mmCIF file of C-alpha atoms in Angstrom:
data_model
loop_
_atom_site.group_PDB
_atom_site.id
_atom_site.type_symbol
_atom_site.label_atom_id
_atom_site.label_comp_id
_atom_site.label_asym_id
_atom_site.label_seq_id
_atom_site.Cartn_x
_atom_site.Cartn_y
_atom_site.Cartn_z
ATOM 1 C CA MET A 1 77.108 92.516 96.212
ATOM 2 C CA SER A 2 80.723 91.300 96.277
ATOM 3 C CA ASN A 3 83.269 92.839 98.571
ATOM 4 C CA ALA A 4 85.541 93.639 95.636
ATOM 5 C CA LYS A 5 82.803 95.560 93.880
ATOM 6 C CA SER A 6 81.849 97.470 97.010
ATOM 7 C CA ARG A 7 85.416 98.704 97.276
ATOM 8 C CA LEU A 8 84.924 100.672 94.067
ATOM 9 C CA PHE A 9 82.311 102.923 95.636
ATOM 10 C CA PHE A 10 84.904 105.294 97.064
ATOM 11 C CA LEU A 11 86.298 105.680 93.530
ATOM 12 C CA ASP A 12 82.867 106.655 92.210
ATOM 13 C CA ALA A 13 82.673 109.182 95.053
ATOM 14 C CA ILE A 14 86.055 110.613 94.010
ATOM 15 C CA ARG A 15 84.900 110.868 90.404
ATOM 16 C CA ALA A 16 81.726 112.652 91.498
ATOM 17 C CA TRP A 17 83.768 115.194 93.454
ATOM 18 C CA ALA A 18 86.252 115.609 90.594
ATOM 19 C CA ILE A 19 83.624 116.209 87.898
ATOM 20 C CA LEU A 20 81.784 118.768 90.034
ATOM 21 C CA MET A 21 85.058 120.565 90.767
ATOM 22 C CA MET A 22 85.809 120.503 87.044
ATOM 23 C CA LEU A 23 82.432 122.077 86.262
ATOM 24 C CA GLN A 24 82.776 124.945 88.719
ATOM 25 C CA GLY A 25 86.435 125.372 87.783
ATOM 26 C CA HIS A 26 85.683 125.709 84.078
ATOM 27 C CA PHE A 27 82.785 128.075 84.762
ATOM 28 C CA ILE A 28 84.657 130.443 87.066
ATOM 29 C CA ASP A 29 87.929 130.318 85.143
ATOM 30 C CA GLY A 30 86.134 131.065 81.886
ATOM 31 C CA LEU A 31 83.711 133.726 83.075
ATOM 32 C CA LEU A 32 85.252 135.505 86.092
ATOM 33 C CA ASP A 33 86.489 139.007 85.274
ATOM 34 C CA ASN A 34 90.299 139.335 85.262
ATOM 35 C CA VAL A 35 90.021 142.200 87.740
ATOM 36 C CA PHE A 36 89.135 139.694 90.466
ATOM 37 C CA ARG A 37 91.970 137.257 89.694
ATOM 38 C CA ASN A 38 94.360 138.274 92.441
ATOM 39 C CA ASP A 39 96.738 135.640 93.810
ATOM 40 C CA ALA A 40 97.202 137.796 96.905
ATOM 41 C CA ASN A 41 93.555 137.182 97.750
ATOM 42 C CA ILE A 42 93.466 134.104 99.979
ATOM 43 C CA LEU A 43 90.046 132.999 98.713
ATOM 44 C CA PHE A 44 91.077 133.169 95.055
ATOM 45 C CA SER A 45 94.489 131.563 95.659
ATOM 46 C CA THR A 46 92.869 128.726 97.641
ATOM 47 C CA TRP A 47 90.302 128.161 94.883
ATOM 48 C CA LYS A 48 93.061 128.238 92.277
ATOM 49 C CA TYR A 49 95.143 125.664 94.161
ATOM 50 C CA PHE A 50 92.261 123.239 94.560
ATOM 51 C CA ARG A 51 91.236 123.744 90.942
ATOM 52 C CA GLY A 52 94.693 122.515 90.010
ATOM 53 C CA ILE A 53 94.041 119.255 91.848
ATOM 54 C CA THR A 54 90.969 118.330 89.798
ATOM 55 C CA ALA A 55 92.569 117.115 86.559
ATOM 56 C CA PRO A 56 95.304 115.004 88.246
ATOM 57 C CA VAL A 57 92.623 113.344 90.391
ATOM 58 C CA PHE A 58 90.444 112.687 87.350
ATOM 59 C CA PHE A 59 93.261 111.112 85.329
ATOM 60 C CA THR A 60 94.443 109.027 88.280
ATOM 61 C CA VAL A 61 91.025 107.670 89.192
ATOM 62 C CA SER A 62 90.305 106.920 85.505
ATOM 63 C CA GLY A 63 93.469 104.835 85.256
ATOM 64 C CA PHE A 64 92.675 103.155 88.582
ATOM 65 C CA ILE A 65 89.113 102.108 87.718
ATOM 66 C CA PHE A 66 89.940 101.005 84.179
ATOM 67 C CA THR A 67 92.863 98.840 85.301
ATOM 68 C CA PHE A 68 90.893 97.381 88.221
ATOM 69 C CA LEU A 69 88.284 96.095 85.761
ATOM 70 C CA LEU A 70 90.947 95.031 83.254
ATOM 71 C CA ILE A 71 93.043 92.820 85.520
ATOM 72 C CA ARG A 72 90.274 91.258 87.594
ATOM 73 C CA SER A 73 89.064 89.285 84.575
ATOM 74 C CA PRO A 74 90.194 85.622 84.690
ATOM 75 C CA GLN A 75 90.979 85.766 80.964
ATOM 76 C CA THR A 76 94.246 87.326 79.841
ATOM 77 C CA GLY A 77 95.570 89.027 76.733
ATOM 78 C CA TRP A 78 93.213 89.429 73.798
ATOM 79 C CA ALA A 79 90.897 86.834 75.371
ATOM 80 C CA ASN A 80 90.184 89.343 78.138
ATOM 81 C CA PRO A 81 86.844 90.982 77.188
ATOM 82 C CA ARG A 82 87.971 94.186 78.906
ATOM 83 C CA VAL A 83 90.665 94.658 76.268
ATOM 84 C CA LYS A 84 88.223 95.048 73.390
ATOM 85 C CA LYS A 85 85.830 97.051 75.566
ATOM 86 C CA GLY A 86 88.711 99.298 76.596
ATOM 87 C CA ILE A 87 89.843 99.855 73.015
ATOM 88 C CA LYS A 88 86.269 100.678 72.042
ATOM 89 C CA ARG A 89 85.968 103.041 75.007
ATOM 90 C CA GLY A 90 89.259 104.786 74.242
ATOM 91 C CA ILE A 91 88.322 105.344 70.601
ATOM 92 C CA GLU A 92 84.832 106.437 71.647
ATOM 93 C CA LEU A 93 86.284 109.103 73.948
ATOM 94 C CA LEU A 94 88.533 110.373 71.148
ATOM 95 C CA VAL A 95 85.609 110.575 68.709
ATOM 96 C CA ILE A 96 83.405 112.373 71.252
ATOM 97 C CA ALA A 97 86.246 114.760 72.071
ATOM 98 C CA TYR A 98 86.585 115.785 68.421
ATOM 99 C CA LEU A 99 82.815 115.998 67.932
ATOM 100 C CA LEU A 100 82.550 118.402 70.875
ATOM 101 C CA ARG A 101 85.025 120.691 69.121
ATOM 102 C CA MET A 102 83.204 120.565 65.797
ATOM 103 C CA ASN A 103 81.344 123.646 64.562
ATOM 104 C CA LEU A 104 78.402 122.817 62.303
ATOM 105 C CA PHE A 105 78.212 126.334 60.870
ATOM 106 C CA GLY A 106 81.838 126.026 59.835
ATOM 107 C CA LEU A 107 81.121 122.703 58.148
ATOM 108 C CA LEU A 108 78.255 124.284 56.202
ATOM 109 C CA LYS A 109 80.775 126.811 54.876
ATOM 110 C CA GLY A 110 83.191 124.015 54.031
ATOM 111 C CA GLU A 111 85.586 124.960 56.836
ATOM 112 C CA ILE A 112 87.073 123.083 59.770
ATOM 113 C CA TYR A 113 88.271 125.600 62.337
ATOM 114 C CA ASP A 114 91.683 125.232 63.984
ATOM 115 C CA SER A 115 90.012 124.728 67.378
ATOM 116 C CA PHE A 116 88.761 121.356 66.117
ATOM 117 C CA TYR A 117 92.314 119.989 66.246
ATOM 118 C CA LEU A 118 93.058 121.157 69.800
ATOM 119 C CA VAL A 119 93.472 118.485 72.468
ATOM 120 C CA ASP A 120 91.488 118.484 75.699
ATOM 121 C CA VAL A 121 91.085 116.242 78.738
ATOM 122 C CA LEU A 122 88.801 113.768 76.952
ATOM 123 C CA HIS A 123 91.349 113.163 74.174
ATOM 124 C CA CYS A 124 94.061 112.463 76.730
ATOM 125 C CA ILE A 125 91.965 110.118 78.869
ATOM 126 C CA GLY A 126 90.908 108.145 75.789
ATOM 127 C CA LEU A 127 94.492 107.863 74.569
ATOM 128 C CA SER A 128 95.701 107.011 78.085
ATOM 129 C CA LEU A 129 93.339 104.032 78.199
ATOM 130 C CA LEU A 130 94.784 102.818 74.896
ATOM 131 C CA PHE A 131 98.325 103.159 76.264
ATOM 132 C CA ILE A 132 97.419 101.169 79.387
ATOM 133 C CA ILE A 133 95.918 98.436 77.208
ATOM 134 C CA GLY A 134 99.096 98.454 75.118
ATOM 135 C CA PHE A 135 101.276 98.037 78.214
ATOM 136 C CA TYR A 136 98.994 95.238 79.414
ATOM 137 C CA LEU A 137 99.118 93.343 76.113
ATOM 138 C CA LEU A 138 102.908 93.639 75.972
ATOM 139 C CA THR A 139 103.375 92.253 79.477
ATOM 140 C CA PHE A 140 100.461 89.928 80.359
ATOM 141 C CA ALA A 141 102.424 86.801 79.363
ATOM 142 C CA LYS A 142 105.498 87.856 81.342
ATOM 143 C CA GLN A 143 106.167 87.960 85.076
ATOM 144 C CA LYS A 144 103.508 89.852 87.024
ATOM 145 C CA TRP A 145 105.872 92.527 88.343
ATOM 146 C CA ILE A 146 106.690 93.815 84.844
ATOM 147 C CA PHE A 147 103.288 95.445 84.162
ATOM 148 C CA PRO A 148 103.196 97.611 87.328
ATOM 149 C CA THR A 149 106.890 98.422 86.919
ATOM 150 C CA ILE A 150 106.292 99.793 83.422
ATOM 151 C CA LEU A 151 103.319 101.801 84.688
ATOM 152 C CA ALA A 152 105.241 103.398 87.562
ATOM 153 C CA SER A 153 108.319 103.962 85.376
ATOM 154 C CA THR A 154 106.197 105.728 82.756
ATOM 155 C CA THR A 155 104.940 108.159 85.389
ATOM 156 C CA VAL A 156 108.386 108.862 86.827
ATOM 157 C CA LEU A 157 109.997 109.378 83.409
ATOM 158 C CA LEU A 158 107.221 111.634 82.102
ATOM 159 C CA PHE A 159 107.357 113.767 85.241
ATOM 160 C CA LEU A 160 111.160 113.949 85.412
ATOM 161 C CA LEU A 161 111.645 114.786 81.734
ATOM 162 C CA GLU A 162 108.826 117.360 81.559
ATOM 163 C CA PRO A 163 111.192 120.389 81.459
ATOM 164 C CA LEU A 164 112.866 118.912 78.359
ATOM 165 C CA TYR A 165 109.858 118.153 76.166
ATOM 166 C CA LYS A 166 107.787 121.080 77.443
ATOM 167 C CA ALA A 167 110.094 123.501 75.623
ATOM 168 C CA SER A 168 109.584 121.786 72.253
ATOM 169 C CA SER A 169 106.822 122.848 69.864
ATOM 170 C CA PHE A 170 107.178 119.631 67.801
ATOM 171 C CA GLU A 171 106.966 121.650 64.582
ATOM 172 C CA PHE A 172 108.327 118.702 62.585
ATOM 173 C CA LEU A 173 105.083 116.794 63.223
ATOM 174 C CA PRO A 174 101.677 117.347 61.589
ATOM 175 C CA GLN A 175 99.671 119.732 63.757
ATOM 176 C CA LEU A 176 97.037 117.061 64.458
ATOM 177 C CA ILE A 177 99.708 114.935 66.175
ATOM 178 C CA ALA A 178 101.776 117.803 67.597
ATOM 179 C CA ASN A 179 98.746 119.068 69.504
ATOM 180 C CA TYR A 180 98.922 115.921 71.640
ATOM 181 C CA LEU A 181 102.478 116.793 72.662
ATOM 182 C CA THR A 182 102.584 120.582 73.003
ATOM 183 C CA LYS A 183 100.343 123.454 74.091
ATOM 184 C CA ALA A 184 102.044 125.804 71.610
ATOM 185 C CA ASN A 185 99.045 125.671 69.254
ATOM 186 C CA GLY A 186 96.414 126.087 71.967
ATOM 187 C CA SER A 187 95.795 122.577 73.313
ATOM 188 C CA VAL A 188 94.434 122.590 76.861
ATOM 189 C CA PHE A 189 95.967 119.219 77.793
ATOM 190 C CA THR A 190 98.687 117.077 76.247
ATOM 191 C CA ILE A 191 99.247 113.346 76.513
ATOM 192 C CA ILE A 192 102.656 114.089 78.016
ATOM 193 C CA PRO A 193 102.847 114.480 80.991
ATOM 194 C CA TRP A 194 99.161 113.742 81.739
ATOM 195 C CA LEU A 195 99.474 110.089 80.777
ATOM 196 C CA GLY A 196 101.653 109.868 83.885
ATOM 197 C CA TYR A 197 98.692 110.396 86.207
ATOM 198 C CA ALA A 198 96.673 107.696 84.427
ATOM 199 C CA THR A 199 99.562 105.219 84.639
ATOM 200 C CA ILE A 200 100.191 105.920 88.327
ATOM 201 C CA GLY A 201 96.469 105.356 88.914
ATOM 202 C CA SER A 202 96.816 102.103 87.002
ATOM 203 C CA PHE A 203 99.826 101.159 89.158
ATOM 204 C CA MET A 204 97.863 101.930 92.329
ATOM 205 C CA SER A 205 95.056 99.729 91.015
ATOM 206 C CA VAL A 206 97.403 96.784 90.476
ATOM 207 C CA MET A 207 98.669 97.114 94.039
ATOM 208 C CA PHE A 208 95.115 97.507 95.352
ATOM 209 C CA SER A 209 93.950 94.400 93.476
ATOM 210 C CA LYS A 210 96.898 92.377 94.754
ATOM 211 C CA TYR A 211 95.958 92.998 98.384
ATOM 212 C CA GLN A 212 92.204 93.567 98.060
ATOM 213 C CA ASN A 213 91.332 90.496 100.118
ATOM 214 C CA SER A 214 93.459 91.633 103.034
ATOM 215 C CA LYS A 215 91.285 92.404 106.048
ATOM 216 C CA ASN A 216 93.532 95.304 107.074
ATOM 217 C CA LEU A 217 93.962 96.785 103.595
ATOM 218 C CA TYR A 218 92.635 100.240 104.467
ATOM 219 C CA SER A 219 94.587 100.306 107.724
ATOM 220 C CA TYR A 220 97.765 100.185 105.659
ATOM 221 C CA ILE A 221 96.785 101.986 102.476
ATOM 222 C CA VAL A 222 95.694 105.259 104.105
ATOM 223 C CA PRO A 223 98.927 105.822 106.105
ATOM 224 C CA ILE A 224 100.982 104.896 103.026
ATOM 225 C CA TYR A 225 99.088 107.315 100.764
ATOM 226 C CA VAL A 226 99.207 110.111 103.352
ATOM 227 C CA SER A 227 102.925 109.636 104.049
ATOM 228 C CA ILE A 228 103.947 109.558 100.387
ATOM 229 C CA GLY A 229 101.566 112.417 99.602
ATOM 230 C CA LEU A 230 102.989 114.692 102.305
ATOM 231 C CA VAL A 231 106.554 113.897 101.248
ATOM 232 C CA LEU A 232 105.755 114.754 97.622
ATOM 233 C CA ILE A 233 104.017 117.997 98.596
ATOM 234 C CA PHE A 234 106.494 119.331 101.142
ATOM 235 C CA ALA A 235 109.827 117.611 100.471
ATOM 236 C CA SER A 236 110.077 116.659 96.786
ATOM 237 C CA SER A 237 111.192 120.116 95.636
ATOM 238 C CA ASP A 238 114.034 120.239 98.172
ATOM 239 C CA PHE A 239 114.971 116.690 97.195
ATOM 240 C CA PHE A 240 115.381 117.626 93.528
ATOM 241 C CA TYR A 241 117.357 120.732 94.437
ATOM 242 C CA ALA A 242 119.667 118.625 96.600
ATOM 243 C CA ILE A 243 120.265 116.296 93.649
ATOM 244 C CA TYR A 244 121.039 119.330 91.487
ATOM 245 C CA GLU A 245 123.595 120.617 94.009
ATOM 246 C CA ILE A 246 125.270 117.202 94.183
ATOM 247 C CA THR A 247 125.275 116.376 90.464
ATOM 248 C CA GLY A 248 125.094 119.789 88.802
ATOM 249 C CA ILE A 249 122.519 118.405 86.356
ATOM 250 C CA GLU A 250 120.413 121.358 85.195
ATOM 251 C CA LEU A 251 117.314 119.207 84.733
ATOM 252 C CA PHE A 252 116.831 118.821 88.481
ATOM 253 C CA GLN A 253 116.985 122.567 89.046
ATOM 254 C CA GLN A 254 114.327 123.016 86.365
ATOM 255 C CA ILE A 255 112.142 120.460 88.150
ATOM 256 C CA PHE A 256 112.733 122.318 91.427
ATOM 257 C CA ASN A 257 111.675 125.615 89.822
ATOM 258 C CA ASN A 258 108.343 124.171 88.628
ATOM 259 C CA ASN A 259 107.666 121.000 90.569
ATOM 260 C CA TYR A 260 103.915 120.952 90.004
ATOM 261 C CA LEU A 261 103.670 117.363 88.736
ATOM 262 C CA PHE A 262 105.049 115.638 91.827
ATOM 263 C CA ILE A 263 103.287 118.060 94.182
ATOM 264 C CA ARG A 264 99.966 117.431 92.442
ATOM 265 C CA LEU A 265 100.580 113.696 92.712
ATOM 266 C CA GLY A 266 100.950 114.220 96.445
ATOM 267 C CA ASP A 267 97.638 116.088 96.437
ATOM 268 C CA VAL A 268 96.018 113.171 94.612
ATOM 269 C CA LEU A 269 97.184 110.705 97.254
ATOM 270 C CA ILE A 270 95.809 112.922 100.025
ATOM 271 C CA VAL A 271 92.451 113.162 98.213
ATOM 272 C CA PHE A 272 92.344 109.372 97.827
ATOM 273 C CA SER A 273 93.101 108.984 101.536
ATOM 274 C CA ILE A 274 90.314 111.359 102.549
ATOM 275 C CA PHE A 275 87.729 109.588 100.415
ATOM 276 C CA ILE A 276 88.841 106.175 101.663
ATOM 277 C CA LEU A 277 88.427 107.356 105.252
ATOM 278 C CA LEU A 278 84.987 108.799 104.455
ATOM 279 C CA ARG A 279 83.891 105.915 102.217
ATOM 280 C CA LYS A 280 81.075 104.763 104.526
ATOM 281 C CA ALA A 281 79.627 108.270 104.648
ATOM 282 C CA LEU A 282 79.648 108.617 100.854
ATOM 283 C CA MET A 283 77.216 105.854 99.969
ATOM 284 C CA ASN A 284 74.470 108.249 98.858
ATOM 285 C CA ALA A 285 72.896 106.793 95.718
ATOM 286 C CA THR A 286 72.685 110.121 93.866
ATOM 287 C CA TRP A 287 76.301 110.979 94.680
ATOM 288 C CA LEU A 288 77.487 107.611 93.370
ATOM 289 C CA ARG A 289 75.340 107.991 90.235
ATOM 290 C CA ILE A 290 77.064 111.305 89.557
ATOM 291 C CA GLY A 291 80.394 109.481 89.760
ATOM 292 C CA GLN A 292 79.129 106.873 87.314
ATOM 293 C CA SER A 293 77.818 109.497 84.857
ATOM 294 C CA THR A 294 80.898 111.672 84.436
ATOM 295 C CA LEU A 295 81.042 111.366 80.641
ATOM 296 C CA SER A 296 77.445 112.545 80.193
ATOM 297 C CA ILE A 297 78.019 115.402 82.640
ATOM 298 C CA TYR A 298 81.209 116.421 80.835
ATOM 299 C CA ILE A 299 79.508 116.437 77.428
ATOM 300 C CA ILE A 300 76.523 118.485 78.623
ATOM 301 C CA HIS A 301 78.719 120.996 80.475
ATOM 302 C CA PHE A 302 80.904 121.408 77.369
ATOM 303 C CA ILE A 303 77.882 122.118 75.172
ATOM 304 C CA ILE A 304 76.375 124.647 77.592
ATOM 305 C CA LEU A 305 79.603 126.435 78.496
ATOM 306 C CA TYR A 306 81.605 126.363 75.258
ATOM 307 C CA GLY A 307 78.840 125.999 72.680
ATOM 308 C CA SER A 308 79.795 122.737 70.999
ATOM 309 C CA PHE A 309 78.426 122.325 67.455
ATOM 310 C CA THR A 310 77.092 125.902 67.257
ATOM 311 C CA GLY A 311 79.738 128.039 68.943
ATOM 312 C CA VAL A 312 76.939 129.576 71.023
ATOM 313 C CA GLY A 313 77.641 129.024 74.711
ATOM 314 C CA LEU A 314 78.019 130.945 77.956
ATOM 315 C CA TYR A 315 81.704 131.425 77.197
ATOM 316 C CA ARG A 316 80.875 133.422 74.081
ATOM 317 C CA PHE A 317 78.658 135.912 75.897
ATOM 318 C CA PHE A 318 80.267 136.195 79.348
ATOM 319 C CA HIS A 319 83.953 135.462 78.762
ATOM 320 C CA HIS A 320 85.927 137.017 81.664
ATOM 321 C CA SER A 321 83.120 139.470 82.418
ATOM 322 C CA LEU A 322 81.395 138.342 85.641
ATOM 323 C CA ASN A 323 82.041 139.522 89.173
ATOM 324 C CA PRO A 324 82.307 136.947 92.019
ATOM 325 C CA TRP A 325 78.794 137.687 93.299
ATOM 326 C CA ILE A 326 77.406 136.449 89.990
ATOM 327 C CA ALA A 327 80.100 133.918 89.069
ATOM 328 C CA ILE A 328 79.899 131.877 92.292
ATOM 329 C CA PRO A 329 76.082 131.388 92.350
ATOM 330 C CA GLY A 330 76.281 130.902 88.591
ATOM 331 C CA ALA A 331 78.840 128.120 89.018
ATOM 332 C CA ILE A 332 76.629 126.386 91.584
ATOM 333 C CA LEU A 333 73.605 126.655 89.283
ATOM 334 C CA PHE A 334 75.734 125.439 86.360
ATOM 335 C CA MET A 335 76.784 122.342 88.332
ATOM 336 C CA ILE A 336 73.183 121.605 89.298
ATOM 337 C CA VAL A 337 71.792 122.039 85.771
ATOM 338 C CA SER A 338 74.549 120.040 84.049
ATOM 339 C CA THR A 339 74.282 117.218 86.568
ATOM 340 C CA PHE A 340 70.475 117.161 86.502
ATOM 341 C CA LEU A 341 70.364 116.982 82.701
ATOM 342 C CA ALA A 342 73.018 114.258 82.651
ATOM 343 C CA LEU A 343 71.212 112.122 85.215
ATOM 344 C CA ARG A 344 67.938 112.586 83.340
ATOM 345 C CA TYR A 345 69.712 111.436 80.194
ATOM 346 C CA GLU A 346 71.117 108.391 82.011
ATOM 347 C CA ASN A 347 67.591 107.500 83.184
ATOM 348 C CA HIS A 348 66.328 107.440 79.597
ATOM 349 C CA LYS A 349 69.567 106.557 77.780
ATOM 350 C CA VAL A 350 68.312 103.273 76.317
ATOM 351 C CA GLU A 351 65.105 104.885 75.074
ATOM 352 C CA ILE A 352 66.958 107.899 73.642
ATOM 353 C CA LYS A 353 69.519 105.719 71.847
ATOM 354 C CA SER A 354 66.711 103.548 70.481
ATOM 355 C CA ASN A 355 64.859 106.613 69.177
ATOM 356 C CA ILE A 356 68.020 107.995 67.593
ATOM 357 C CA SER A 357 68.749 104.639 65.972
ATOM 358 C CA SER A 358 65.173 104.442 64.688
ATOM 359 C CA PHE A 359 65.370 108.010 63.374
ATOM 360 C CA LEU A 360 68.655 107.311 61.577
ATOM 361 C CA SER A 361 67.278 104.097 60.058
ATOM 362 C CA THR A 362 64.142 105.884 58.853
ATOM 363 C CA THR A 363 66.222 108.766 57.510
ATOM 364 C CA ARG A 364 68.476 106.329 55.643
ATOM 365 C CA ILE A 365 65.459 104.645 54.030
ATOM 366 C CA TYR A 366 64.004 107.994 52.932
ATOM 367 C CA LEU A 367 67.368 109.134 51.588
ATOM 368 C CA GLU A 368 67.718 105.915 49.614
ATOM 369 C CA GLN A 369 64.239 106.409 48.120
ATOM 370 C CA ILE A 370 64.999 110.043 47.311
ATOM 371 C CA ALA A 371 68.304 109.012 45.719
ATOM 372 C CA ILE A 372 66.514 106.467 43.511
ATOM 373 C CA ILE A 373 63.918 109.047 42.426
ATOM 374 C CA VAL A 374 66.601 111.661 41.719
ATOM 375 C CA PHE A 375 68.662 109.126 39.771
ATOM 376 C CA GLU A 376 65.679 108.111 37.631
ATOM 377 C CA LEU A 377 64.787 111.763 37.057
ATOM 378 C CA LEU A 378 68.342 112.645 36.022
ATOM 379 C CA ARG A 379 68.518 109.645 33.720
ATOM 380 C CA THR A 380 65.225 110.586 32.046
ATOM 381 C CA VAL A 381 66.258 114.237 31.612
ATOM 382 C CA THR A 382 69.685 113.232 30.304
ATOM 383 C CA GLU A 383 68.156 110.850 27.742
ATOM 384 C CA LYS A 384 65.764 113.549 26.481
ATOM 385 C CA ILE A 385 68.601 116.063 26.124
ATOM 386 C CA LEU A 386 70.734 113.544 24.243
ATOM 387 C CA ARG A 387 67.810 112.726 21.915
ATOM 388 C CA VAL A 388 67.250 116.419 21.201
ATOM 389 C CA LEU A 389 70.921 116.748 20.364
ATOM 390 C CA GLY A 390 70.707 113.670 18.163
ATOM 391 C CA LEU A 391 73.356 111.842 20.141
ATOM 392 C CA ILE A 392 71.134 108.822 20.739
ATOM 393 C CA LYS A 393 68.302 107.287 18.722
ATOM 394 C CA ASN A 394 64.717 106.876 19.887
#
């Protein structure tokens, strides 16, 4: 196995941790009774803080891995096979995201519920991949520094301008598009500012790839990540307030008042550093398989918890009703079940897809035969009626 490929193992370990944290976070946040949500409780406040790290980590590592595979190909531009694969993957994630929000009972009644149009993490990751591909295609023929500069600049601008666009409901846009830009209609995530975490992950990947053959790469990368991370967590808010006092620009005070984006980026860098340091201890095959099966795990957890397709899920029956003594063991069991089912699916994915394809082909053939029979029957009945009415001759 190549050295470059082995370096991706710590990223799979991060993804495994992130998806499991997402599962327990969704379970407890959705089902824990509001009575027990007390920020003064150190256990709840600690859980809440770490839950807030999960999505930034997931977006960042997604951008990192995708870009690592994209730029390591010797081909460039449209000749790069990762471009078409990436476009296919991005569109696939968008389609799956909408399918998970579809309610079959609503479709049978001829209705598409408003929740179908809401944007979630899967929409944003899929669209983020398409943006990264777009930036790559616009810059691959130019000097090499332009691509990472655009990536880093995108992150900085999205994070700095967040107080400005956050206040807008984008009512002038169709709701389908507006939901990607505002939470006013109920979207859980929006492409702005979350694209910023994917692009910073992409930027980190470019830097990583540039120096990946350096023997002392990790000796430098960990101190750099830790230093920048600690500065973002503990000093970025004061920095923005200092700029506000010097310039009087209101935007910087607004950032200071709610500086979660830069602080979370600092958290992401600390998480990356920890997993890099522990990379040799995280080579467990099952753990890495979890990191490589995040999409399957996400889909299964969404169906069980939120009741995709039917509307019948745990959320419907236990929404904000469980006490911690049930919610915590329940979250652990939920993680185990979702992961087990996903890994079982991955083991038999080829066979399952083949069976589904065979079933659809057989169904299509039967439907075609039924359509022919129905057509012939309708034609015969129509001719008889027209003869009775004297509109056609025998």
